[in-house]
Every structure is written in C-alpha cells, then in structure tokens.
Amino acid sequence: MGICCFYGCGLLGDASACRVGGVRLKRLADGIGEKLVGMIDPPRPEAKDAVAICRRAGYLYIDLKPSNVFITPHQGYRIGDLGFVPLNSLKYASYPEQYRSPYTAPEITDAMSTLNNRIDIYALGLILYQIFNNGELPQETDGTVPPPAYADYEMAEIILKACSRNPLNRWADPLQMGQAIVAYMQRNSVDDTPLVPPPVELPPEPAAEE
C-alpha cells in the first residue's frame, strides 16, 4: 500500500507550463474528481520536497490545492502556479482573494488576516484527507473532524494533525510531516492489503432520442 507523498515532489513554476519532456501532465484534481483513493508512492532518496524547498529558500507557498499539483508520467508530483510569500514578510503580507479556496486554513478569514507558517501544512492535510476519503473533504460534526474513511488509525493521526483548525496543533513544517509519513511506511509492510473504496456508481446516461 502506498501514499501520494507531496513531501516528495518538485516545482514546476507557472501552472500554464504544466508539461515535462513535452508531455502534458495530469492534475491531481482530475484524479480526486474521479473519487479515487491515491496510490502511495514510496519516497525516493533523490526526490525533493517542493513545499520544504520553498521553506528553505525563505518562502511559504500559500496556494496549495489539487488543481496546482501535477502528476508526471512516472507518478512523480510537481507543484505549479505562483503564490509564494517571503517567510520574513508573513506578518505584513495579505492573502489575495484569488488564492482563497476550500484548502485555505480556517484562520485566514479575509485578505487582511495575518498569515502564519503552517497554512501550507493545513492544505497538505486536506489534500491527503481527500485522497483517503474517496474524494470528499472533511465534514465536521460538533467541531470534530472524523478520520478519513480509508486511512488506518496511524495515517489518520498524521492527516488530522495536519488539518487541525488550530495552527499550533499542526505539524511544525513539511519536513516533520514527511518524516512522520516515512516512519509510517517503514512500520507498515508493502504487502499490507490496500484499503479499496467502494466502486462509484455513475448515473445511467439518458436514452438517445429517436
């Protein structure tokens, strides 16, 4: 069994140039839209954590969402589009309206909300939640987010920590979250039976008019 590991992805830059070697890349959003549970890629030693790379370069990526994540022909992951804010300017930066999405951290309520260095962790958590929840975002009940339907308790803990509503309860940075996922994979055999979602029943197509 495997995980769609965003801590092992690279940078594309502009989402309009979503091609590698002349091959147009598929957006992760397309797969999630099909309600597929993501296959888990084992982490490759040479792979780079795109979000962590941003941090090391002194930037926070604030526009992380499935439509900005692209899948390469070799099942690698690339982040496309803009949305980088200098870490040393977070308390002075605004959050442009065009970047607001269901993956925006809840503490960002408007363009003038103070940014923090864990809003990218929240987006990572929601994307993983969606992958392990048959394409569905979490539905809170009495302020509590249920575990993703197809994540075991260990993976659910990692994901729920990432998408905590309280920024202080989230992973401190992408590298720490990635280490937790690697440790999870090392504890769990690749021969484990994968969690397979029920088939999605599509509505019948209307009969053609004669």
PDB file of C-alpha atoms in Angstrom:
ATOM      1  CA  MET A   1       0.000   0.000   0.000  1.00  0.00           C
ATOM      2  CA  GLY A   2       1.306   3.468  -0.695  1.00  0.00           C
ATOM      3  CA  ILE A   3       0.715   7.196  -0.146  1.00  0.00           C
ATOM      4  CA  CYS A   4       0.500  10.118  -2.507  1.00  0.00           C
ATOM      5  CA  CYS A   5       3.560  11.796  -0.999  1.00  0.00           C
ATOM      6  CA  PHE A   6       3.606  15.523  -1.560  1.00  0.00           C
ATOM      7  CA  TYR A   7       6.763  15.726   0.528  1.00  0.00           C
ATOM      8  CA  GLY A   8       8.456  14.009  -2.409  1.00  0.00           C
ATOM      9  CA  CYS A   9       7.554  16.386  -5.206  1.00  0.00           C
ATOM     10  CA  GLY A  10       9.259  19.063  -7.269  1.00  0.00           C
ATOM     11  CA  LEU A  11       8.461  22.526  -8.535  1.00  0.00           C
ATOM     12  CA  LEU A  12       7.044  23.431 -11.912  1.00  0.00           C
ATOM     13  CA  GLY A  13       6.607  27.173 -11.538  1.00  0.00           C
ATOM     14  CA  ASP A  14       3.827  28.504 -13.735  1.00  0.00           C
ATOM     15  CA  ALA A  15       0.828  26.162 -13.906  1.00  0.00           C
ATOM     16  CA  SER A  16       0.259  27.177 -17.522  1.00  0.00           C
ATOM     17  CA  ALA A  17       3.519  25.371 -18.386  1.00  0.00           C
ATOM     18  CA  CYS A  18       2.373  22.022 -16.999  1.00  0.00           C
ATOM     19  CA  ARG A  19       4.494  19.882 -19.302  1.00  0.00           C
ATOM     20  CA  VAL A  20       7.546  17.708 -18.681  1.00  0.00           C
ATOM     21  CA  GLY A  21       9.525  16.481 -21.685  1.00  0.00           C
ATOM     22  CA  GLY A  22       6.761  17.703 -23.955  1.00  0.00           C
ATOM     23  CA  VAL A  23       4.162  15.569 -22.144  1.00  0.00           C
ATOM     24  CA  ARG A  24       1.185  17.390 -20.691  1.00  0.00           C
ATOM     25  CA  LEU A  25       0.769  16.493 -17.028  1.00  0.00           C
ATOM     26  CA  LYS A  26      -2.429  15.364 -15.388  1.00  0.00           C
ATOM     27  CA  ARG A  27      -3.677  17.440 -12.486  1.00  0.00           C
ATOM     28  CA  LEU A  28      -4.164  15.699  -9.161  1.00  0.00           C
ATOM     29  CA  ALA A  29      -7.568  17.367  -9.067  1.00  0.00           C
ATOM     30  CA  ASP A  30      -8.644  15.195 -12.006  1.00  0.00           C
ATOM     31  CA  GLY A  31      -7.956  12.015 -10.051  1.00  0.00           C
ATOM     32  CA  ILE A  32      -9.649  13.314  -6.929  1.00  0.00           C
ATOM     33  CA  GLY A  33     -12.617  14.332  -9.039  1.00  0.00           C
ATOM     34  CA  GLU A  34     -12.911  10.705 -10.097  1.00  0.00           C
ATOM     35  CA  LYS A  35     -13.109   9.811  -6.388  1.00  0.00           C
ATOM     36  CA  LEU A  36     -10.035   7.598  -6.466  1.00  0.00           C
ATOM     37  CA  VAL A  37      -8.014   6.763  -3.399  1.00  0.00           C
ATOM     38  CA  GLY A  38      -4.439   7.813  -4.209  1.00  0.00           C
ATOM     39  CA  MET A  39      -1.828   5.149  -4.674  1.00  0.00           C
ATOM     40  CA  ILE A  40       1.098   5.720  -2.371  1.00  0.00           C
ATOM     41  CA  ASP A  41       4.460   6.305  -3.964  1.00  0.00           C
ATOM     42  CA  PRO A  42       7.380   5.145  -1.789  1.00  0.00           C
ATOM     43  CA  PRO A  43       9.685   8.087  -1.082  1.00  0.00           C
ATOM     44  CA  ARG A  44      12.664   8.280  -3.442  1.00  0.00           C
ATOM     45  CA  PRO A  45      16.004   9.395  -1.967  1.00  0.00           C
ATOM     46  CA  GLU A  46      16.569  11.887  -4.787  1.00  0.00           C
ATOM     47  CA  ALA A  47      13.093  13.348  -4.591  1.00  0.00           C
ATOM     48  CA  LYS A  48      12.750  16.873  -3.298  1.00  0.00           C
ATOM     49  CA  ASP A  49      10.022  18.180  -1.080  1.00  0.00           C
ATOM     50  CA  ALA A  50       8.658  21.118  -3.028  1.00  0.00           C
ATOM     51  CA  VAL A  51       6.971  22.714  -0.052  1.00  0.00           C
ATOM     52  CA  ALA A  52      10.054  22.220   2.110  1.00  0.00           C
ATOM     53  CA  ILE A  53      12.234  23.598  -0.690  1.00  0.00           C
ATOM     54  CA  CYS A  54      10.141  26.758  -0.548  1.00  0.00           C
ATOM     55  CA  ARG A  55      10.718  26.973   3.191  1.00  0.00           C
ATOM     56  CA  ARG A  56      14.467  26.506   2.865  1.00  0.00           C
ATOM     57  CA  ALA A  57      14.515  29.186   0.178  1.00  0.00           C
ATOM     58  CA  GLY A  58      12.705  31.522   2.591  1.00  0.00           C
ATOM     59  CA  TYR A  59       9.217  31.332   1.086  1.00  0.00           C
ATOM     60  CA  LEU A  60       5.787  29.981   2.016  1.00  0.00           C
ATOM     61  CA  TYR A  61       3.599  28.522  -0.725  1.00  0.00           C
ATOM     62  CA  ILE A  62       0.079  29.753   0.001  1.00  0.00           C
ATOM     63  CA  ASP A  63      -1.858  28.413  -2.991  1.00  0.00           C
ATOM     64  CA  LEU A  64      -1.566  24.657  -2.479  1.00  0.00           C
ATOM     65  CA  LYS A  65      -4.586  22.752  -3.810  1.00  0.00           C
ATOM     66  CA  PRO A  66      -5.172  19.734  -6.078  1.00  0.00           C
ATOM     67  CA  SER A  67      -5.509  21.867  -9.212  1.00  0.00           C
ATOM     68  CA  ASN A  68      -1.949  23.124  -8.649  1.00  0.00           C
ATOM     69  CA  VAL A  69      -0.433  19.656  -8.183  1.00  0.00           C
ATOM     70  CA  PHE A  70       0.530  17.769 -11.337  1.00  0.00           C
ATOM     71  CA  ILE A  71       1.338  14.083 -11.825  1.00  0.00           C
ATOM     72  CA  THR A  72       4.257  13.185 -14.091  1.00  0.00           C
ATOM     73  CA  PRO A  73       4.255  10.119 -16.376  1.00  0.00           C
ATOM     74  CA  HIS A  74       6.456   8.387 -13.775  1.00  0.00           C
ATOM     75  CA  GLN A  75       3.982   9.124 -10.950  1.00  0.00           C
ATOM     76  CA  GLY A  76       6.065  11.950  -9.563  1.00  0.00           C
ATOM     77  CA  TYR A  77       4.392  15.090  -8.270  1.00  0.00           C
ATOM     78  CA  ARG A  78       5.049  18.697  -9.266  1.00  0.00           C
ATOM     79  CA  ILE A  79       3.670  21.928  -7.895  1.00  0.00           C
ATOM     80  CA  GLY A  80       2.643  24.523 -10.447  1.00  0.00           C
ATOM     81  CA  ASP A  81       1.449  28.120 -10.298  1.00  0.00           C
ATOM     82  CA  LEU A  82       2.578  31.099  -8.274  1.00  0.00           C
ATOM     83  CA  GLY A  83       1.665  32.013  -4.701  1.00  0.00           C
ATOM     84  CA  PHE A  84       4.974  32.425  -2.853  1.00  0.00           C
ATOM     85  CA  VAL A  85       5.305  34.775   0.129  1.00  0.00           C
ATOM     86  CA  PRO A  86       8.654  35.548   1.857  1.00  0.00           C
ATOM     87  CA  LEU A  87       8.655  33.996   5.332  1.00  0.00           C
ATOM     88  CA  ASN A  88      10.087  37.150   6.858  1.00  0.00           C
ATOM     89  CA  SER A  89       7.150  39.141   5.470  1.00  0.00           C
ATOM     90  CA  LEU A  90       4.272  36.976   6.699  1.00  0.00           C
ATOM     91  CA  LYS A  91       3.063  39.441   9.326  1.00  0.00           C
ATOM     92  CA  TYR A  92       2.934  42.187   6.712  1.00  0.00           C
ATOM     93  CA  ALA A  93       1.545  40.158   3.811  1.00  0.00           C
ATOM     94  CA  SER A  94      -2.068  39.930   2.731  1.00  0.00           C
ATOM     95  CA  TYR A  95      -3.857  36.868   1.355  1.00  0.00           C
ATOM     96  CA  PRO A  96      -5.093  37.659  -2.164  1.00  0.00           C
ATOM     97  CA  GLU A  97      -8.711  36.790  -2.769  1.00  0.00           C
ATOM     98  CA  GLN A  98      -7.834  34.727  -5.852  1.00  0.00           C
ATOM     99  CA  TYR A  99      -5.899  32.297  -3.629  1.00  0.00           C
ATOM    100  CA  ARG A 100      -8.827  31.566  -1.326  1.00  0.00           C
ATOM    101  CA  SER A 101     -10.190  28.026  -1.708  1.00  0.00           C
ATOM    102  CA  PRO A 102     -11.577  25.149   0.395  1.00  0.00           C
ATOM    103  CA  TYR A 103      -7.895  24.378   1.164  1.00  0.00           C
ATOM    104  CA  THR A 104      -7.303  27.752   2.785  1.00  0.00           C
ATOM    105  CA  ALA A 105      -6.590  27.483   6.523  1.00  0.00           C
ATOM    106  CA  PRO A 106      -9.604  28.490   8.665  1.00  0.00           C
ATOM    107  CA  GLU A 107      -7.693  31.246  10.476  1.00  0.00           C
ATOM    108  CA  ILE A 108      -7.401  33.100   7.147  1.00  0.00           C
ATOM    109  CA  THR A 109     -10.833  34.714   7.133  1.00  0.00           C
ATOM    110  CA  ASP A 110     -10.158  37.610   4.762  1.00  0.00           C
ATOM    111  CA  ALA A 111      -7.445  39.301   2.725  1.00  0.00           C
ATOM    112  CA  MET A 112      -6.093  41.123   5.773  1.00  0.00           C
ATOM    113  CA  SER A 113      -5.772  38.067   8.039  1.00  0.00           C
ATOM    114  CA  THR A 114      -2.299  37.590   9.492  1.00  0.00           C
ATOM    115  CA  LEU A 115      -0.505  34.745   7.731  1.00  0.00           C
ATOM    116  CA  ASN A 116       1.370  32.023   9.611  1.00  0.00           C
ATOM    117  CA  ASN A 117       3.922  29.415   8.573  1.00  0.00           C
ATOM    118  CA  ARG A 118       1.539  26.474   8.927  1.00  0.00           C
ATOM    119  CA  ILE A 119      -1.137  27.307   6.387  1.00  0.00           C
ATOM    120  CA  ASP A 120       0.617  25.121   3.815  1.00  0.00           C
ATOM    121  CA  ILE A 121       0.501  22.207   6.278  1.00  0.00           C
ATOM    122  CA  TYR A 122      -3.278  22.629   6.526  1.00  0.00           C
ATOM    123  CA  ALA A 123      -3.612  22.428   2.737  1.00  0.00           C
ATOM    124  CA  LEU A 124      -1.398  19.315   2.628  1.00  0.00           C
ATOM    125  CA  GLY A 125      -3.562  17.719   5.290  1.00  0.00           C
ATOM    126  CA  LEU A 126      -6.797  18.443   3.429  1.00  0.00           C
ATOM    127  CA  ILE A 127      -5.446  17.063   0.162  1.00  0.00           C
ATOM    128  CA  LEU A 128      -4.337  13.832   1.847  1.00  0.00           C
ATOM    129  CA  TYR A 129      -7.668  13.670   3.692  1.00  0.00           C
ATOM    130  CA  GLN A 130      -9.497  13.913   0.388  1.00  0.00           C
ATOM    131  CA  ILE A 131      -7.360  11.196  -1.186  1.00  0.00           C
ATOM    132  CA  PHE A 132      -8.061   8.822   1.716  1.00  0.00           C
ATOM    133  CA  ASN A 133     -11.737   9.794   1.911  1.00  0.00           C
ATOM    134  CA  ASN A 134     -12.930   8.810  -1.566  1.00  0.00           C
ATOM    135  CA  GLY A 135     -12.519  12.345  -2.893  1.00  0.00           C
ATOM    136  CA  GLU A 136     -14.574  14.023  -0.169  1.00  0.00           C
ATOM    137  CA  LEU A 137     -13.403  16.891   2.031  1.00  0.00           C
ATOM    138  CA  PRO A 138     -13.994  16.511   5.787  1.00  0.00           C
ATOM    139  CA  GLN A 139     -17.416  17.212   7.239  1.00  0.00           C
ATOM    140  CA  GLU A 140     -17.177  18.465  10.803  1.00  0.00           C
ATOM    141  CA  THR A 141     -19.605  17.190  13.435  1.00  0.00           C
ATOM    142  CA  ASP A 142     -19.810  19.291  16.601  1.00  0.00           C
ATOM    143  CA  GLY A 143     -16.421  20.779  15.756  1.00  0.00           C
ATOM    144  CA  THR A 144     -14.800  17.351  15.318  1.00  0.00           C
ATOM    145  CA  VAL A 145     -13.348  16.074  12.051  1.00  0.00           C
ATOM    146  CA  PRO A 146     -13.867  12.311  11.596  1.00  0.00           C
ATOM    147  CA  PRO A 147     -10.947  10.174  10.373  1.00  0.00           C
ATOM    148  CA  PRO A 148     -10.714   9.658   6.602  1.00  0.00           C
ATOM    149  CA  ALA A 149     -12.746   6.615   5.600  1.00  0.00           C
ATOM    150  CA  TYR A 150      -9.855   4.690   4.027  1.00  0.00           C
ATOM    151  CA  ALA A 151      -6.927   5.612   6.277  1.00  0.00           C
ATOM    152  CA  ASP A 152      -5.830   3.340   9.099  1.00  0.00           C
ATOM    153  CA  TYR A 153      -5.520   4.891  12.549  1.00  0.00           C
ATOM    154  CA  GLU A 154      -1.826   5.772  12.130  1.00  0.00           C
ATOM    155  CA  MET A 155      -2.276   7.567   8.828  1.00  0.00           C
ATOM    156  CA  ALA A 156      -5.458   9.200  10.124  1.00  0.00           C
ATOM    157  CA  GLU A 157      -3.484  10.682  13.035  1.00  0.00           C
ATOM    158  CA  ILE A 158      -0.914  12.156  10.649  1.00  0.00           C
ATOM    159  CA  ILE A 159      -3.594  13.651   8.422  1.00  0.00           C
ATOM    160  CA  LEU A 160      -5.797  15.003  11.209  1.00  0.00           C
ATOM    161  CA  LYS A 161      -2.803  16.647  12.875  1.00  0.00           C
ATOM    162  CA  ALA A 162      -2.002  18.401   9.609  1.00  0.00           C
ATOM    163  CA  CYS A 163      -5.516  19.745   9.083  1.00  0.00           C
ATOM    164  CA  SER A 164      -6.150  20.802  12.675  1.00  0.00           C
ATOM    165  CA  ARG A 165      -8.114  24.046  12.912  1.00  0.00           C
ATOM    166  CA  ASN A 166      -5.596  25.282  15.483  1.00  0.00           C
ATOM    167  CA  PRO A 167      -2.315  26.174  13.727  1.00  0.00           C
ATOM    168  CA  LEU A 168      -0.299  25.371  16.853  1.00  0.00           C
ATOM    169  CA  ASN A 169      -1.561  21.765  16.781  1.00  0.00           C
ATOM    170  CA  ARG A 170      -0.381  21.160  13.216  1.00  0.00           C
ATOM    171  CA  TRP A 171       2.970  19.753  12.142  1.00  0.00           C
ATOM    172  CA  ALA A 172       5.651  22.394  12.598  1.00  0.00           C
ATOM    173  CA  ASP A 173       6.834  22.174   8.985  1.00  0.00           C
ATOM    174  CA  PRO A 174       6.545  19.978   5.854  1.00  0.00           C
ATOM    175  CA  LEU A 175       9.756  18.102   6.668  1.00  0.00           C
ATOM    176  CA  GLN A 176       8.406  16.996  10.054  1.00  0.00           C
ATOM    177  CA  MET A 177       5.195  15.798   8.419  1.00  0.00           C
ATOM    178  CA  GLY A 178       7.170  13.992   5.727  1.00  0.00           C
ATOM    179  CA  GLN A 179       9.285  12.223   8.353  1.00  0.00           C
ATOM    180  CA  ALA A 180       6.113  11.025  10.059  1.00  0.00           C
ATOM    181  CA  ILE A 181       4.831   9.579   6.768  1.00  0.00           C
ATOM    182  CA  VAL A 182       8.174   7.888   6.050  1.00  0.00           C
ATOM    183  CA  ALA A 183       8.162   6.369   9.541  1.00  0.00           C
ATOM    184  CA  TYR A 184       4.603   5.139   8.943  1.00  0.00           C
ATOM    185  CA  MET A 185       5.638   3.475   5.699  1.00  0.00           C
ATOM    186  CA  GLN A 186       8.624   1.830   7.359  1.00  0.00           C
ATOM    187  CA  ARG A 187       6.361   0.353  10.041  1.00  0.00           C
ATOM    188  CA  ASN A 188       3.845  -0.995   7.557  1.00  0.00           C
ATOM    189  CA  SER A 189       4.677  -3.755   5.115  1.00  0.00           C
ATOM    190  CA  VAL A 190       4.207  -3.096   1.410  1.00  0.00           C
ATOM    191  CA  ASP A 191       2.308  -6.396   1.383  1.00  0.00           C
ATOM    192  CA  ASP A 192      -0.476  -4.971   3.526  1.00  0.00           C
ATOM    193  CA  THR A 193      -3.876  -5.291   1.915  1.00  0.00           C
ATOM    194  CA  PRO A 194      -4.739  -1.879   0.455  1.00  0.00           C
ATOM    195  CA  LEU A 195      -7.883  -0.085   1.502  1.00  0.00           C
ATOM    196  CA  VAL A 196     -10.088  -0.054  -1.565  1.00  0.00           C
ATOM    197  CA  PRO A 197     -13.083   2.293  -1.759  1.00  0.00           C
ATOM    198  CA  PRO A 198     -16.426   1.010  -2.970  1.00  0.00           C
ATOM    199  CA  PRO A 199     -16.983   1.453  -6.709  1.00  0.00           C
ATOM    200  CA  VAL A 200     -18.516   4.746  -7.675  1.00  0.00           C
ATOM    201  CA  GLU A 201     -21.849   4.184  -9.364  1.00  0.00           C
ATOM    202  CA  LEU A 202     -22.398   6.637 -12.175  1.00  0.00           C
ATOM    203  CA  PRO A 203     -25.963   7.633 -13.081  1.00  0.00           C
ATOM    204  CA  PRO A 204     -27.233   5.959 -16.250  1.00  0.00           C
ATOM    205  CA  GLU A 205     -26.921   8.004 -19.381  1.00  0.00           C
ATOM    206  CA  PRO A 206     -30.239   9.251 -20.762  1.00  0.00           C
ATOM    207  CA  ALA A 207     -31.506   7.274 -23.715  1.00  0.00           C
ATOM    208  CA  ALA A 208     -30.903   8.894 -27.050  1.00  0.00           C
ATOM    209  CA  GLU A 209     -33.949  10.414 -28.626  1.00  0.00           C
ATOM    210  CA  GLU A 210     -35.127   8.604 -31.739  1.00  0.00           C
TER     211      GLU A 210
END
